[in-house]
CSV table of C-alpha atoms in Angstrom, one decimal:
chain,number,residue,atom,x,y,z
A,1,MET,CA,36.3,-16.8,-27.4
A,2,SER,CA,36.0,-18.6,-24.1
A,3,LEU,CA,33.2,-19.0,-21.6
A,4,CYS,CA,33.7,-17.4,-18.2
A,5,LEU,CA,33.7,-19.7,-15.2
A,6,LEU,CA,30.6,-19.9,-13.1
A,7,SER,CA,32.7,-19.4,-9.9
A,8,GLU,CA,33.7,-16.0,-11.2
A,9,ILE,CA,30.2,-14.7,-11.5
A,10,SER,CA,27.6,-13.9,-8.8
A,11,LEU,CA,24.7,-15.4,-10.8
A,12,PRO,CA,21.9,-14.8,-8.3
A,13,HIS,CA,22.4,-11.1,-8.6
A,14,ALA,CA,22.6,-11.0,-12.4
A,15,LEU,CA,19.8,-9.0,-14.0
A,16,SER,CA,20.0,-11.0,-17.3
A,17,TYR,CA,22.2,-13.5,-18.9
A,18,ALA,CA,23.3,-11.0,-21.5
A,19,ALA,CA,24.5,-8.8,-18.7
A,20,ILE,CA,26.8,-11.3,-17.2
A,21,ALA,CA,28.4,-12.2,-20.6
A,22,THR,CA,30.7,-9.3,-21.4
A,23,ASP,CA,32.1,-8.5,-24.9
A,24,GLU,CA,35.5,-10.1,-24.1
A,25,TYR,CA,33.8,-13.4,-23.8
A,26,TRP,CA,31.3,-13.3,-26.7
A,27,HIS,CA,32.9,-11.4,-29.6
A,28,SER,CA,34.3,-14.5,-31.4
A,29,GLY,CA,33.0,-16.5,-34.3
A,30,GLU,CA,29.8,-18.6,-34.0
A,31,GLY,CA,31.3,-22.0,-34.8
A,32,GLN,CA,34.0,-21.6,-32.1
A,33,GLU,CA,31.3,-20.5,-29.6
A,34,HIS,CA,29.3,-23.7,-30.1
A,35,GLN,CA,32.3,-25.8,-29.8
A,36,THR,CA,33.3,-24.2,-26.6
A,37,LEU,CA,29.8,-24.5,-25.1
A,38,LEU,CA,29.8,-28.2,-25.9
A,39,ALA,CA,33.2,-28.7,-24.4
A,40,GLN,CA,32.1,-26.9,-21.2
A,41,LEU,CA,28.8,-28.9,-21.0
A,42,GLN,CA,30.7,-32.2,-21.3
A,43,THR,CA,32.8,-31.3,-18.2
A,44,SER,CA,29.8,-31.6,-15.8
A,45,LEU,CA,27.1,-34.1,-15.1
A,46,ASP,CA,25.2,-31.8,-12.8
A,47,LEU,CA,21.9,-30.6,-14.4
A,48,GLN,CA,21.9,-27.2,-12.6
A,49,GLU,CA,25.4,-26.4,-13.7
A,50,GLN,CA,24.7,-27.5,-17.3
A,51,LEU,CA,21.6,-25.2,-17.3
A,52,GLN,CA,23.7,-22.3,-16.0
A,53,LEU,CA,26.2,-22.8,-18.8
A,54,PHE,CA,23.5,-23.1,-21.5
A,55,ALA,CA,21.6,-20.0,-20.2
A,56,MET,CA,24.8,-17.9,-20.4
A,57,ALA,CA,25.3,-18.9,-24.0
A,58,ALA,CA,21.6,-18.4,-24.8
A,59,GLY,CA,21.8,-14.9,-23.2
A,60,ASN,CA,24.3,-13.9,-25.8
A,61,ILE,CA,21.7,-14.5,-28.5
A,62,LEU,CA,18.9,-12.6,-26.8
A,63,PRO,CA,18.8,-10.8,-23.4
A,64,LEU,CA,17.0,-13.3,-21.1
A,65,SER,CA,15.3,-12.8,-17.7
A,66,GLY,CA,15.1,-16.5,-17.1
A,67,VAL,CA,15.5,-20.1,-18.3
A,68,GLU,CA,13.6,-23.1,-16.9
A,69,LEU,CA,14.1,-26.8,-17.5
A,70,GLN,CA,11.5,-29.4,-16.8
A,71,THR,CA,12.6,-33.1,-16.8
A,72,ALA,CA,11.4,-36.4,-15.5
A,73,VAL,CA,13.9,-36.1,-12.6
A,74,GLY,CA,12.9,-32.6,-11.5
A,75,GLU,CA,12.4,-29.0,-12.5
A,76,PHE,CA,15.3,-26.5,-12.6
A,77,GLN,CA,15.8,-22.8,-13.0
A,78,ALA,CA,18.8,-20.8,-14.0
A,79,ALA,CA,20.0,-18.6,-11.2
A,80,GLY,CA,18.1,-15.3,-11.0
A,81,SER,CA,15.3,-16.5,-13.3
A,82,ALA,CA,12.2,-14.3,-13.5
A,83,GLN,CA,9.1,-14.0,-15.7
A,84,ALA,CA,9.0,-11.6,-18.6
A,85,ARG,CA,6.8,-10.3,-21.3
A,86,TYR,CA,7.7,-12.9,-23.9
A,87,GLN,CA,8.1,-16.7,-23.5
A,88,GLN,CA,9.5,-19.3,-25.9
A,89,ARG,CA,9.2,-23.1,-25.3
A,90,SER,CA,11.1,-25.9,-26.8
A,91,LEU,CA,11.1,-29.7,-26.6
A,92,LEU,CA,14.6,-31.2,-26.3
A,93,MET,CA,14.3,-34.3,-28.4
A,94,LEU,CA,17.0,-37.0,-29.0
A,95,LYS,CA,16.2,-39.9,-31.3
A,96,ASP,CA,12.5,-39.5,-30.8
A,97,GLN,CA,12.8,-39.3,-27.0
A,98,CYS,CA,11.8,-36.2,-25.2
A,99,LEU,CA,14.6,-35.4,-22.7
A,100,ALA,CA,13.1,-32.2,-21.3
A,101,LYS,CA,11.0,-29.1,-21.8
A,102,LEU,CA,12.8,-25.8,-22.0
A,103,GLN,CA,11.3,-22.3,-21.4
A,104,TYR,CA,13.0,-19.0,-22.1
A,105,CYS,CA,11.7,-15.6,-20.8
A,106,SER,CA,12.7,-12.3,-22.2
A,107,ASP,CA,11.5,-8.7,-22.4
A,108,GLN,CA,12.4,-8.8,-26.1
A,109,PRO,CA,10.4,-10.8,-28.7
A,110,PHE,CA,11.7,-14.2,-30.0
A,111,THR,CA,12.1,-13.6,-33.8
A,112,PRO,CA,12.5,-16.5,-36.2
A,113,LEU,CA,16.2,-15.8,-36.4
A,114,VAL,CA,16.6,-15.8,-32.6
A,115,CYS,CA,14.7,-19.1,-32.4
A,116,LYS,CA,16.9,-20.7,-35.0
A,117,LYS,CA,20.0,-19.7,-33.2
A,118,LEU,CA,18.6,-21.1,-29.9
A,119,GLN,CA,17.8,-24.3,-31.6
A,120,VAL,CA,21.4,-24.7,-32.7
A,121,LEU,CA,22.5,-24.3,-29.0
A,122,GLU,CA,19.9,-26.8,-27.9
A,123,VAL,CA,21.3,-29.4,-30.3
A,124,GLU,CA,24.7,-28.9,-28.7
A,125,TRP,CA,23.2,-29.7,-25.3
A,126,LEU,CA,21.3,-32.9,-26.2
A,127,TYR,CA,24.0,-35.5,-25.5
A,128,PRO,CA,25.5,-33.8,-22.3
A,129,LEU,CA,21.9,-33.4,-21.1
A,130,ARG,CA,21.1,-37.0,-21.7
A,131,ASN,CA,24.2,-38.1,-19.7
A,132,ALA,CA,23.3,-35.8,-16.8
A,133,LEU,CA,19.7,-37.1,-16.7
A,134,ILE,CA,21.0,-40.7,-16.5
A,135,VAL,CA,23.4,-39.9,-13.7
A,136,THR,CA,20.7,-37.9,-11.8
A,137,ARG,CA,18.2,-40.7,-12.1
A,138,LEU,CA,20.7,-43.3,-10.8
A,139,GLN,CA,21.5,-41.0,-7.9
A,140,GLN,CA,17.8,-40.7,-7.1
A,141,MET,CA,17.3,-44.4,-7.3
A,142,ALA,CA,20.1,-45.0,-4.8
A,143,LEU,CA,18.2,-42.9,-2.3
A,144,LYS,CA,14.8,-44.4,-2.8
A,145,ASP,CA,13.0,-47.5,-1.5
A,146,THR,CA,12.2,-49.5,-4.7
A,147,LEU,CA,8.9,-50.8,-3.5
A,148,THR,CA,7.2,-47.7,-2.1
A,149,GLY,CA,9.2,-44.9,-3.8
A,150,LEU,CA,9.9,-43.3,-0.4
A,151,GLY,CA,13.3,-42.2,0.7
A,152,ASN,CA,15.5,-45.0,2.2
A,153,ARG,CA,17.6,-45.1,5.4
A,154,ARG,CA,20.6,-43.5,3.8
A,155,PHE,CA,18.4,-40.6,2.5
A,156,PHE,CA,16.9,-40.2,5.9
A,157,ASP,CA,20.2,-40.0,7.7
A,158,ASP,CA,21.4,-37.4,5.2
A,159,SER,CA,18.2,-35.4,5.5
A,160,LEU,CA,18.1,-35.5,9.3
A,161,ASP,CA,21.7,-34.2,9.5
A,162,LYS,CA,20.9,-31.4,7.1
A,163,ALA,CA,17.7,-30.5,9.0
A,164,ILE,CA,19.6,-30.3,12.3
A,165,GLN,CA,22.4,-28.2,10.9
A,166,LEU,CA,19.8,-25.8,9.4
A,167,SER,CA,18.0,-25.6,12.7
A,168,LYS,CA,21.2,-24.7,14.5
A,169,ARG,CA,22.0,-22.0,12.0
A,170,THR,CA,18.5,-20.4,11.9
A,171,GLN,CA,17.4,-21.3,15.4
A,172,GLY,CA,14.6,-23.3,13.8
A,173,GLN,CA,12.9,-26.5,14.6
A,174,CYS,CA,12.8,-30.1,13.3
A,175,ALA,CA,11.1,-33.3,14.5
A,176,VAL,CA,11.2,-37.0,13.7
A,177,LEU,CA,8.1,-39.3,13.5
A,178,LEU,CA,8.9,-43.0,13.6
A,179,LEU,CA,6.1,-45.2,12.4
A,180,ASP,CA,5.8,-49.0,12.9
A,181,LEU,CA,3.0,-51.2,11.6
A,182,ASP,CA,1.1,-53.3,14.1
A,183,ASN,CA,0.4,-57.0,13.3
A,184,PHE,CA,2.3,-56.8,10.1
A,185,LYS,CA,4.5,-59.8,10.6
A,186,GLN,CA,1.6,-62.2,10.9
A,187,VAL,CA,0.4,-61.0,7.4
A,188,ASN,CA,3.7,-62.1,5.8
A,189,ASP,CA,3.6,-65.4,7.8
A,190,ARG,CA,0.0,-66.3,6.8
A,191,PHE,CA,-0.5,-64.7,3.4
A,192,GLY,CA,3.0,-64.3,2.0
A,193,HIS,CA,5.1,-61.3,1.0
A,194,THR,CA,2.8,-60.3,-1.9
A,195,ALA,CA,0.1,-59.4,0.6
A,196,GLY,CA,2.7,-57.7,2.8
A,197,ASP,CA,3.9,-55.6,-0.2
A,198,ASP,CA,0.3,-54.5,-0.9
A,199,ILE,CA,0.0,-53.2,2.6
A,200,LEU,CA,3.4,-51.4,2.5
A,201,ILE,CA,2.4,-49.7,-0.8
A,202,ALA,CA,-1.0,-48.7,0.7
A,203,VAL,CA,0.7,-47.2,3.8
A,204,ALA,CA,3.1,-45.2,1.6
A,205,SER,CA,0.0,-43.9,-0.4
A,206,ALA,CA,-1.7,-43.0,2.9
A,207,MET,CA,1.3,-41.0,4.0
A,208,HIS,CA,1.5,-39.2,0.7
A,209,SER,CA,-2.1,-38.3,0.8
A,210,THR,CA,-1.9,-37.1,4.4
A,211,LEU,CA,1.2,-35.0,4.2
A,212,ARG,CA,2.2,-32.1,2.0
A,213,ALA,CA,4.7,-32.6,-0.8
A,214,THR,CA,7.3,-30.6,1.2
A,215,ASP,CA,7.3,-33.2,4.0
A,216,SER,CA,10.0,-35.9,3.8
A,217,LEU,CA,8.8,-39.5,3.9
A,218,PHE,CA,11.0,-42.5,4.3
A,219,ARG,CA,10.9,-46.3,4.6
A,220,PHE,CA,13.8,-48.0,6.5
A,221,GLY,CA,12.9,-51.5,5.3
A,222,GLY,CA,10.4,-54.0,6.7
A,223,ASP,CA,7.5,-52.2,8.2
A,224,GLU,CA,9.3,-49.2,9.6
A,225,PHE,CA,8.7,-45.7,8.3
A,226,ALA,CA,9.7,-42.2,9.2
A,227,VAL,CA,8.6,-38.6,8.6
A,228,LEU,CA,10.9,-35.6,9.0
A,229,LEU,CA,9.2,-32.3,9.8
A,230,THR,CA,10.7,-28.9,9.8
A,231,GLY,CA,9.6,-25.3,10.3
A,232,ASP,CA,6.0,-24.6,11.4
A,233,ASP,CA,5.0,-28.2,10.9
A,234,VAL,CA,7.0,-29.2,14.1
A,235,THR,CA,4.4,-27.5,16.3
A,236,SER,CA,1.7,-29.7,14.7
A,237,SER,CA,3.8,-32.9,14.9
A,238,GLU,CA,1.4,-34.8,17.2
A,239,LEU,CA,-1.6,-33.8,15.1
A,240,ILE,CA,0.2,-35.0,12.0
A,241,GLY,CA,1.0,-38.3,13.7
A,242,ARG,CA,-2.7,-38.9,14.6
A,243,ARG,CA,-3.7,-38.1,11.0
A,244,LEU,CA,-1.3,-40.7,9.8
A,245,VAL,CA,-2.6,-43.3,12.1
A,246,LYS,CA,-6.2,-42.6,11.0
A,247,ALA,CA,-5.3,-42.6,7.3
A,248,ILE,CA,-3.5,-45.9,7.5
A,249,LEU,CA,-6.4,-47.4,9.4
A,250,ARG,CA,-8.7,-46.4,6.5
A,251,GLN,CA,-6.7,-48.3,3.9
A,252,HIS,CA,-8.5,-51.3,2.5
A,253,PHE,CA,-5.6,-53.7,2.7
A,254,CYS,CA,-4.8,-52.6,6.3
A,255,GLN,CA,-8.5,-53.1,7.3
A,256,GLN,CA,-8.6,-56.5,5.6
A,257,HIS,CA,-5.6,-57.8,7.6
A,258,GLN,CA,-6.2,-55.7,10.8
A,259,VAL,CA,-3.0,-53.8,10.4
A,260,THR,CA,-2.6,-50.5,12.3
A,261,ALA,CA,0.2,-48.1,13.0
A,262,SER,CA,2.0,-46.8,16.1
A,263,VAL,CA,3.9,-43.6,16.0
A,264,GLY,CA,6.6,-42.1,18.2
A,265,ILE,CA,7.6,-38.4,18.0
A,266,ALA,CA,10.6,-36.5,19.1
A,267,ARG,CA,11.4,-32.8,18.6
A,268,TRP,CA,14.9,-31.7,18.3
A,269,GLN,CA,16.4,-30.0,21.3
A,270,THR,CA,19.3,-27.6,21.2
A,271,ASN,CA,22.7,-29.4,20.9
A,272,GLN,CA,21.0,-32.7,20.5
A,273,SER,CA,22.7,-35.1,18.1
A,274,ALA,CA,20.9,-36.9,15.2
A,275,SER,CA,21.5,-40.2,17.0
A,276,ASP,CA,19.9,-38.9,20.2
A,277,LEU,CA,16.9,-37.5,18.4
A,278,PHE,CA,16.3,-40.7,16.6
A,279,THR,CA,16.7,-42.7,19.9
A,280,ALA,CA,14.1,-40.4,21.6
A,281,ALA,CA,11.6,-41.0,18.8
A,282,ASP,CA,12.3,-44.7,18.9
A,283,LYS,CA,11.6,-44.8,22.7
A,284,ALA,CA,8.3,-42.9,22.2
A,285,LEU,CA,7.4,-45.5,19.5
A,286,TYR,CA,7.8,-48.4,21.9
A,287,GLN,CA,5.7,-46.5,24.5
A,288,ALA,CA,2.9,-46.3,21.9
A,289,LYS,CA,3.2,-50.0,21.2
A,290,ASP,CA,3.2,-50.8,25.0
A,291,ALA,CA,0.2,-48.6,25.5
A,292,GLY,CA,-1.9,-50.8,23.2
A,293,LYS,CA,-0.8,-49.9,19.6
A,294,ASN,CA,-2.6,-47.9,17.0
A,295,ARG,CA,-1.7,-44.7,18.8
A,296,VAL,CA,0.8,-41.8,19.1
A,297,ARG,CA,3.3,-41.0,21.8
A,298,GLN,CA,5.6,-38.0,22.1
A,299,ALA,CA,9.0,-38.0,23.8
């Protein structure tokens, strides 16, 4: 028995994971099935792809409407997942470490025999899952600023390119807000980098509390930050900029050292490149600084 390739199946349109696994794939012995699943899982370090493979194998045990995976690096759903009458949850443990939480959904009940068979599959997944989690975590760390946890410049550049491409395809909108701290350099000079780090962390916290989780937040290094807005948020970009300025002004460490923020905003125009959009926002930022700081200017 051999697993069918993911590329050969239109997973988003599958009604259940039992439905996409035909008899020709699933009629062989149980031991060979587990060995083949393990071999396939070991060929990928992508969490979403591993989940798809696992869900297909689990769907052979019981018709499933959905499989969800919760990890420290994010939450994932097998393609086409939907809620159902019955749910079964499992903790994927490896050497006393919880790797993930797994939830199955089915319109059929989870009998003790079904649960036992699912647990056998889960054991096969543990080591490939651990390896995929490590790789995913390293990839995330490469795109994050270590001090604030915000996205770094590389992540910003990638996100901006994707936002512009999406706007072109859908005739949508995107905007860039560049934020620079006023009077920050004198804090580092007079009180040291520890005080400066406290301010940077406080600013990141203010940005998180002001903006929704769907907004993209970045720190370029030093005291430079950015926000990438898409969709309906673009029309409120100036209001969002003013909220950020006020939120930062209310932070204790910022008040203590008289640190404020200036913001420059630029909305993407048709056929405008990522570089031109960034330059427009940067010019607006300098206009805010020249106008007296602690304010917002829009290109």
